[in-house]
Short mmCIF file of C-alpha atoms in Angstrom, two decimals:
data_model
loop_
_atom_site.label_atom_id
_atom_site.label_comp_id
_atom_site.label_asym_id
_atom_site.label_seq_id
_atom_site.Cartn_x
_atom_site.Cartn_y
_atom_site.Cartn_z
CA UNK A 8 98.65 89.74 97.38
CA UNK A 9 99.38 92.90 95.40
CA UNK A 10 101.76 95.56 96.75
CA UNK A 11 103.14 98.85 95.51
CA UNK A 12 106.90 98.68 95.12
CA UNK A 13 109.67 101.27 94.98
CA UNK A 14 113.34 101.39 95.90
CA UNK A 15 114.57 104.19 98.16
CA UNK A 16 113.48 107.61 96.97
CA UNK A 17 114.93 110.79 98.47
CA UNK A 18 112.90 114.00 98.81
CA UNK A 19 114.43 117.34 99.75
CA UNK A 20 111.65 118.19 102.16
CA UNK A 21 109.91 116.59 105.13
CA UNK A 22 106.92 114.54 103.94
CA UNK A 23 103.67 115.14 105.86
CA UNK A 24 100.04 114.18 105.33
CA UNK A 25 99.61 117.39 103.33
CA UNK A 26 102.42 116.87 100.80
CA UNK A 27 102.45 113.17 99.84
CA UNK A 28 104.55 112.82 96.66
CA UNK A 29 102.21 112.49 93.67
CA UNK A 30 104.65 110.24 91.82
CA UNK A 31 103.93 107.45 94.33
CA UNK A 32 100.70 106.86 92.40
CA UNK A 33 102.87 105.64 89.51
CA UNK A 34 104.76 103.02 91.53
CA UNK A 35 104.78 99.54 89.94
CA UNK A 36 102.61 96.85 91.49
CA UNK A 37 104.10 93.45 92.32
CA UNK A 38 102.13 90.27 92.99
CA UNK A 39 102.47 87.11 95.12
CA UNK A 40 103.62 89.01 98.20
CA UNK A 41 103.05 87.91 101.79
CA UNK A 42 102.90 91.49 103.06
CA UNK A 43 103.24 95.10 101.92
CA UNK A 44 105.41 97.76 103.50
CA UNK A 45 105.93 101.50 103.81
CA UNK A 46 109.29 102.60 105.20
CA UNK A 47 110.07 106.27 105.85
CA UNK A 48 112.95 108.10 107.47
CA UNK A 49 112.96 111.83 108.20
CA UNK A 50 116.41 113.44 108.58
CA UNK A 51 115.38 116.55 110.46
CA UNK A 52 118.77 118.33 110.42
CA UNK A 53 118.79 118.23 106.62
CA UNK A 54 115.02 118.51 105.95
CA UNK A 55 115.25 115.34 103.88
CA UNK A 56 112.92 112.33 103.69
CA UNK A 57 113.71 108.83 102.43
CA UNK A 58 110.86 106.51 101.45
CA UNK A 59 110.76 102.97 100.11
CA UNK A 60 108.28 100.12 99.71
CA UNK A 61 110.27 96.89 99.76
CA UNK A 62 108.47 93.83 101.26
CA UNK A 63 111.68 92.22 102.56
CA UNK A 64 112.44 95.09 104.95
CA UNK A 65 110.21 94.04 107.87
CA UNK A 66 111.27 95.81 111.02
CA UNK A 67 113.07 93.47 113.42
CA UNK A 68 110.69 94.19 116.31
CA UNK A 69 107.64 93.16 114.27
CA UNK A 70 106.53 89.61 113.66
CA UNK A 71 105.67 88.44 110.19
CA UNK A 72 101.99 88.79 109.21
CA UNK A 73 101.24 91.32 111.97
CA UNK A 74 99.46 94.56 111.07
CA UNK A 75 101.78 97.07 112.72
CA UNK A 76 103.24 100.53 112.55
CA UNK A 77 106.52 101.25 114.34
CA UNK A 78 107.83 104.78 114.87
CA UNK A 79 111.00 106.02 116.48
CA UNK A 80 112.92 109.19 117.23
CA UNK A 81 116.70 108.99 117.55
CA UNK A 82 119.34 111.57 118.44
CA UNK A 83 122.82 110.31 117.66
CA UNK A 84 126.40 111.48 117.40
CA UNK A 85 127.84 111.68 113.90
CA UNK A 86 131.45 112.71 114.24
CA UNK A 87 131.55 116.16 115.80
CA UNK A 88 127.86 116.84 115.15
CA UNK A 89 124.56 115.37 116.31
CA UNK A 90 121.75 114.25 114.03
CA UNK A 91 118.05 113.81 114.70
CA UNK A 92 116.08 111.18 112.80
CA UNK A 93 112.46 110.01 112.87
CA UNK A 94 111.33 106.76 111.25
CA UNK A 95 108.11 104.95 110.37
CA UNK A 96 107.68 101.30 109.37
CA UNK A 97 104.24 100.06 108.32
CA UNK A 98 103.35 96.45 107.50
CA UNK A 99 100.02 95.17 106.24
CA UNK A 100 98.57 92.17 104.40
CA UNK A 101 95.77 93.25 102.07
CA UNK A 102 95.96 94.18 98.38
CA UNK A 103 97.69 97.53 97.78
CA UNK A 104 97.53 98.43 101.47
CA UNK A 105 100.76 100.44 101.11
CA UNK A 106 99.20 102.94 98.72
CA UNK A 107 99.64 106.74 98.94
CA UNK A 108 96.09 106.94 100.33
CA UNK A 109 97.10 104.62 103.18
CA UNK A 110 100.28 106.62 103.78
CA UNK A 111 98.19 109.76 104.16
CA UNK A 112 95.94 108.02 106.70
CA UNK A 113 98.99 106.84 108.62
CA UNK A 114 100.46 110.33 108.86
CA UNK A 115 97.10 111.85 109.77
CA UNK A 116 96.77 109.38 112.65
CA UNK A 117 100.33 109.80 113.93
CA UNK A 118 101.81 112.30 116.38
CA UNK A 119 105.62 112.24 116.41
CA UNK A 120 107.59 115.10 117.96
CA UNK A 121 110.54 115.48 120.31
CA UNK A 122 112.79 117.90 122.14
CA UNK A 123 115.79 115.58 122.27
CA UNK A 124 118.24 118.37 121.53
CA UNK A 125 117.66 119.46 125.13
CA UNK A 126 119.34 116.16 126.14
CA UNK A 127 122.31 116.44 123.79
CA UNK A 128 124.84 116.91 126.61
CA UNK A 129 124.16 113.34 127.73
CA UNK A 130 125.80 112.19 124.50
CA UNK A 131 128.98 114.23 124.87
CA UNK A 132 131.67 111.65 125.68
CA UNK A 133 133.95 112.45 128.59
CA UNK A 134 137.68 112.25 127.94
CA UNK A 135 138.06 110.99 131.53
CA UNK A 136 135.36 108.30 131.29
CA UNK A 137 134.94 106.22 134.45
CA UNK A 138 133.11 102.89 134.32
CA UNK A 139 131.82 103.52 137.83
CA UNK A 140 129.49 106.13 136.31
CA UNK A 141 127.46 103.36 134.64
CA UNK A 142 124.26 102.05 136.20
CA UNK A 143 124.28 98.24 136.35
CA UNK A 144 120.74 96.96 136.83
CA UNK A 145 118.35 94.39 135.36
CA UNK A 146 114.93 92.97 136.21
CA UNK A 147 114.85 90.93 132.98
CA UNK A 148 113.78 87.35 133.68
CA UNK A 149 112.71 85.85 130.34
CA UNK A 150 115.94 86.41 128.40
CA UNK A 151 119.42 87.78 128.89
CA UNK A 152 120.15 91.47 128.35
CA UNK A 153 122.04 92.28 125.16
CA UNK A 154 124.43 94.49 127.12
CA UNK A 155 126.33 92.91 130.07
CA UNK A 156 124.94 93.99 133.44
CA UNK A 157 127.17 91.92 135.72
CA UNK A 158 130.71 93.13 135.07
CA UNK A 159 133.68 94.73 136.76
CA UNK A 160 133.08 98.47 136.37
CA UNK A 161 136.80 98.93 135.78
CA UNK A 162 136.29 97.11 132.46
CA UNK A 163 133.41 99.37 131.31
CA UNK A 164 134.06 101.42 128.18
CA UNK A 165 130.54 102.76 127.60
CA UNK A 166 127.21 102.86 129.46
CA UNK A 167 123.91 101.62 128.03
CA UNK A 168 120.28 101.30 129.16
CA UNK A 169 117.21 99.89 127.46
CA UNK A 170 113.77 100.10 129.07
CA UNK A 171 110.88 98.16 127.52
CA UNK A 172 107.19 98.48 128.34
CA UNK A 173 104.39 96.36 126.85
CA UNK A 174 100.66 96.99 127.21
CA UNK A 175 99.33 95.67 130.54
CA UNK A 176 102.80 94.51 131.64
CA UNK A 177 105.45 95.94 133.96
CA UNK A 178 108.50 97.47 132.33
CA UNK A 179 111.83 95.67 132.05
CA UNK A 180 115.19 97.40 132.34
CA UNK A 181 118.61 96.36 131.09
CA UNK A 182 121.24 98.83 132.32
CA UNK A 183 124.84 97.82 131.81
CA UNK A 184 128.04 98.64 130.01
CA UNK A 185 130.03 97.58 126.99
CA UNK A 186 133.40 96.09 127.83
CA UNK A 187 134.59 95.08 124.36
CA UNK A 188 134.34 98.22 122.24
CA UNK A 189 132.84 101.71 122.00
CA UNK A 190 129.62 102.07 120.01
CA UNK A 191 127.98 105.16 118.53
CA UNK A 192 126.46 107.36 121.23
CA UNK A 193 122.70 107.82 120.82
CA UNK A 194 119.43 108.13 122.69
CA UNK A 195 115.93 107.52 121.50
CA UNK A 196 112.44 106.17 121.87
CA UNK A 197 110.52 103.65 119.81
CA UNK A 198 106.91 102.46 119.91
CA UNK A 199 105.41 99.54 118.01
CA UNK A 200 101.64 99.93 117.58
CA UNK A 201 99.83 96.65 116.90
CA UNK A 202 96.79 97.61 114.82
CA UNK A 203 95.14 94.21 115.23
CA UNK A 204 94.74 94.16 119.01
CA UNK A 205 95.43 97.91 119.52
CA UNK A 206 98.30 97.37 121.93
CA UNK A 207 101.77 98.88 121.96
CA UNK A 208 105.34 98.05 122.92
CA UNK A 209 107.54 100.97 123.93
CA UNK A 210 111.32 101.18 124.24
CA UNK A 211 113.54 103.95 125.59
CA UNK A 212 117.28 103.58 125.04
CA UNK A 213 120.63 105.31 125.45
CA UNK A 214 124.28 104.47 124.80
CA UNK A 215 126.67 107.05 126.21
CA UNK A 216 129.99 107.95 127.89
CA UNK A 217 129.16 110.79 130.28
CA UNK A 218 128.64 110.79 134.04
CA UNK A 219 125.48 108.94 135.17
CA UNK A 220 124.13 109.15 131.62
CA UNK A 221 122.33 105.78 131.66
CA UNK A 222 120.49 106.38 134.95
CA UNK A 223 116.79 105.61 135.38
CA UNK A 224 116.15 109.36 135.41
CA UNK A 225 117.49 109.54 131.85
CA UNK A 226 114.82 107.08 130.70
CA UNK A 227 112.18 109.33 132.25
CA UNK A 228 113.65 112.34 130.46
CA UNK A 229 113.62 110.56 127.10
CA UNK A 230 109.94 109.79 127.60
CA UNK A 231 109.17 113.34 128.76
CA UNK A 232 111.00 114.94 125.82
CA UNK A 233 109.11 113.03 123.13
CA UNK A 234 105.50 112.68 122.07
CA UNK A 235 104.45 109.56 120.18
CA UNK A 236 100.80 108.72 119.74
CA UNK A 237 98.82 106.79 117.17
CA UNK A 238 95.06 107.23 116.84
CA UNK A 239 93.85 103.66 116.21
CA UNK A 240 90.23 104.72 115.73
CA UNK A 241 91.04 107.47 113.27
CA UNK A 242 93.23 105.20 111.20
CA UNK A 243 91.07 102.09 111.20
CA UNK A 244 87.84 104.00 110.54
CA UNK A 245 89.42 106.23 107.90
CA UNK A 246 88.50 103.91 105.05
CA UNK A 247 84.92 103.60 106.24
CA UNK A 248 84.55 107.38 106.43
CA UNK A 249 85.98 107.77 102.93
CA UNK A 250 83.57 105.20 101.55
CA UNK A 251 80.69 106.89 103.36
CA UNK A 252 81.65 110.30 101.95
CA UNK A 253 81.92 108.85 98.46
CA UNK A 254 78.50 107.22 98.79
CA UNK A 255 76.99 110.43 100.20
CA UNK A 256 78.45 112.49 97.35
CA UNK A 257 77.05 110.03 94.84
CA UNK A 258 73.58 110.25 96.41
CA UNK A 259 73.65 114.06 96.29
CA UNK A 260 74.66 113.97 92.63
CA UNK A 261 71.80 111.60 91.79
CA UNK A 262 69.29 113.85 93.56
CA UNK A 263 70.59 116.92 91.72
CA UNK A 264 70.22 115.16 88.38
CA UNK A 265 66.71 114.05 89.34
CA UNK A 266 65.60 117.59 90.20
CA UNK A 267 67.18 119.02 87.04
CA UNK A 268 65.32 116.43 85.00
CA UNK A 269 62.03 117.26 86.72
CA UNK A 270 62.47 120.99 86.11
CA UNK A 271 63.16 120.62 82.41
#
């Protein structure tokens, strides 16, 4: 399989469907690949976009050979400031499916916005942190939560909650606390759209050190303060419409030539 390839490129603006970098058309093409990839990260505080096309960078929540697009929005602490980042990871398995034309279709089909700055106070760590502020709750049955949920609250150093929802399935929650070390405070939402069966897996998450910050209500707020949609029909039919328009334009041109010939 043929794929376009490029290492990380940085652009001093936010890439949209209307301003795809023209130099992507000159990217080298590599062969014998199992899948192609488009990876983008928007750093909204800086108005900067990073983009790369490296096949080995499959997103951890995707399975190899799946046709997927994963998007996320993350607000995180970075020293004394807070940074907002959006990301997109696209994986496909047909020749040159990570082309600039495909990137444009992806962005035209995607809605990705948030108002996470309204939740920034949840990420302000309290100097008098109390482990009893952390919600400890899990309905996970298939595998253990990554963050301990059965602990002595006196040992808690930081609260954390992850809520996962899959199409046609009830959501699972892992709310617990870290007892070993303190991690970077952040909150965010991620959705994996499976373009093959048109299903999605959604995750809301927070790691924090403020009072009641990992409560179930916080998960609801993260969902309410973000908008993530992907138009499967628009994306999957985009190529068909383009081919139809090309064919229609060709037919019109042939008719015009025919009439010109008849007149003269």
